[in-house]
Amino acid sequence: MPKILTIVIPAYKVEVVINRALMSLDYQYGKDFNVLIVDDGSPKPIKKIIHSWIERYPSIIKVVRKKNGNWGSVINCAAAHVNTRFLKVLDADDTFNFFELSKTIDYLKNMDKDVDLVLSSFYFVLDLKQNKVIYRRITHKSSIVYTSFDRFKTNHILTHHAIYFNTKFLQDRLHLEENFRFSDNILLYRAILFSKKIALLPKNSFLYEYHIGIPQQQSSLEQMIHYYHDAQKTFNIISQIKVHANISNQRKKTLFIILKAMYYLSLILIALNKNIYLWQKKINFRIINKYINQAKINGYEDFLKKSSISVFNSLGHRPTLTISKIAFKLIRVGFIRIVKDGDRLMKNKKLIY
């Protein structure tokens, strides 16, 4: 019987953490899954770092080495090498819940054939706070639910940690831009836009453990601040993806939340990187207007125009931005809180954290 799942681990300078990720997998179910580690041009080849794992599980773990091109290029490379029905990304600084893997595989084996995406709940693990865990629940149902993004509502902005991709859907519709960070947001945006049928795993399915608070990890606030220009580039790309007018308002709203979250994140990272106040930074309003003209999202056109102007030109008070408070917002409640705070604070013509 062919395997059902490939776990893809992007790897670049991850020698400190990758063994922890590999230890979190339950290899007694290796007959049902593969592990594909994509070495994104690490200075020290990953194959040398994990050679003992490869020797122990040669039929499960494979390594592909490529020229550095960041996260998007890793996903493109993985899609070209994977031949299982589903693909799941496990970042090298994260882990799986060891006891959940077999149950998740059983769910995937019995999944409807035409499912594009499978969504699951996951954990945030705050490494710098004694492994405090925060859960991000996707559904409250006790069995698998089939739906689409035209009907699915969530209080959270989705991330790739919650998603299993149908490999063919990924190969056919979700090719990513390369050589910059934050491309996981582009992947998510396109997945929501193009998917037809999605499945929600039961409420207590918590396989993924998203670790936060490791200074070296690419998703740390320090790293994001350094690469703020990549956040801007990601926002620009997302804003120019055409959204067809015939999709539902619910799907449009889900897409818009991702766009808006990237917009606010870009503003925050610019301010933190440059150590300046937000009104001192100029923005190309044509990007905003181009998105508005393409997406035609009812009820949001005026907001986007007003928000662009008010953030930069109509601040009534000097904003104060501290890394600790912004980091708390990113970690504790996710981008959706930043979006809500941004809306509220812009309405008051100030941006204070």
CSV table of N, CA, C and O in Angstrom, one decimal, residues 74 185 201 217 227 256 272 291 298:
chain,number,residue,atom,x,y,z
A,74,VAL,N,11.9,26.1,-1.2
A,74,VAL,CA,11.9,24.8,-0.5
A,74,VAL,C,10.6,24.1,-0.8
A,74,VAL,O,10.6,22.9,-1.1
A,185,ASN,N,2.8,33.2,3.7
A,185,ASN,CA,1.6,33.9,3.6
A,185,ASN,C,1.0,33.9,2.2
A,185,ASN,O,-0.2,33.9,2.0
A,201,LEU,N,-10.3,18.5,10.6
A,201,LEU,CA,-10.1,17.4,11.5
A,201,LEU,C,-10.8,17.7,12.8
A,201,LEU,O,-11.1,18.8,13.2
A,217,GLN,N,15.5,31.5,15.3
A,217,GLN,CA,14.5,31.0,14.3
A,217,GLN,C,14.1,32.1,13.4
A,217,GLN,O,14.0,33.3,13.8
A,227,TYR,N,14.3,41.6,8.3
A,227,TYR,CA,13.8,41.4,7.0
A,227,TYR,C,12.5,42.1,6.7
A,227,TYR,O,11.6,41.5,6.0
A,256,PHE,N,-9.1,38.9,2.8
A,256,PHE,CA,-8.8,40.3,3.1
A,256,PHE,C,-8.1,40.4,4.5
A,256,PHE,O,-7.2,41.2,4.7
A,272,LEU,N,10.0,49.3,13.8
A,272,LEU,CA,11.0,48.7,14.7
A,272,LEU,C,12.4,48.7,14.0
A,272,LEU,O,13.4,48.9,14.7
A,291,TYR,N,-4.9,46.9,-5.7
A,291,TYR,CA,-5.6,45.7,-5.1
A,291,TYR,C,-7.1,46.0,-5.0
A,291,TYR,O,-7.9,45.1,-5.3
A,298,ASN,N,-16.6,44.1,-1.4
A,298,ASN,CA,-17.7,45.1,-1.0
A,298,ASN,C,-17.5,45.5,0.5
A,298,ASN,O,-17.3,44.7,1.4
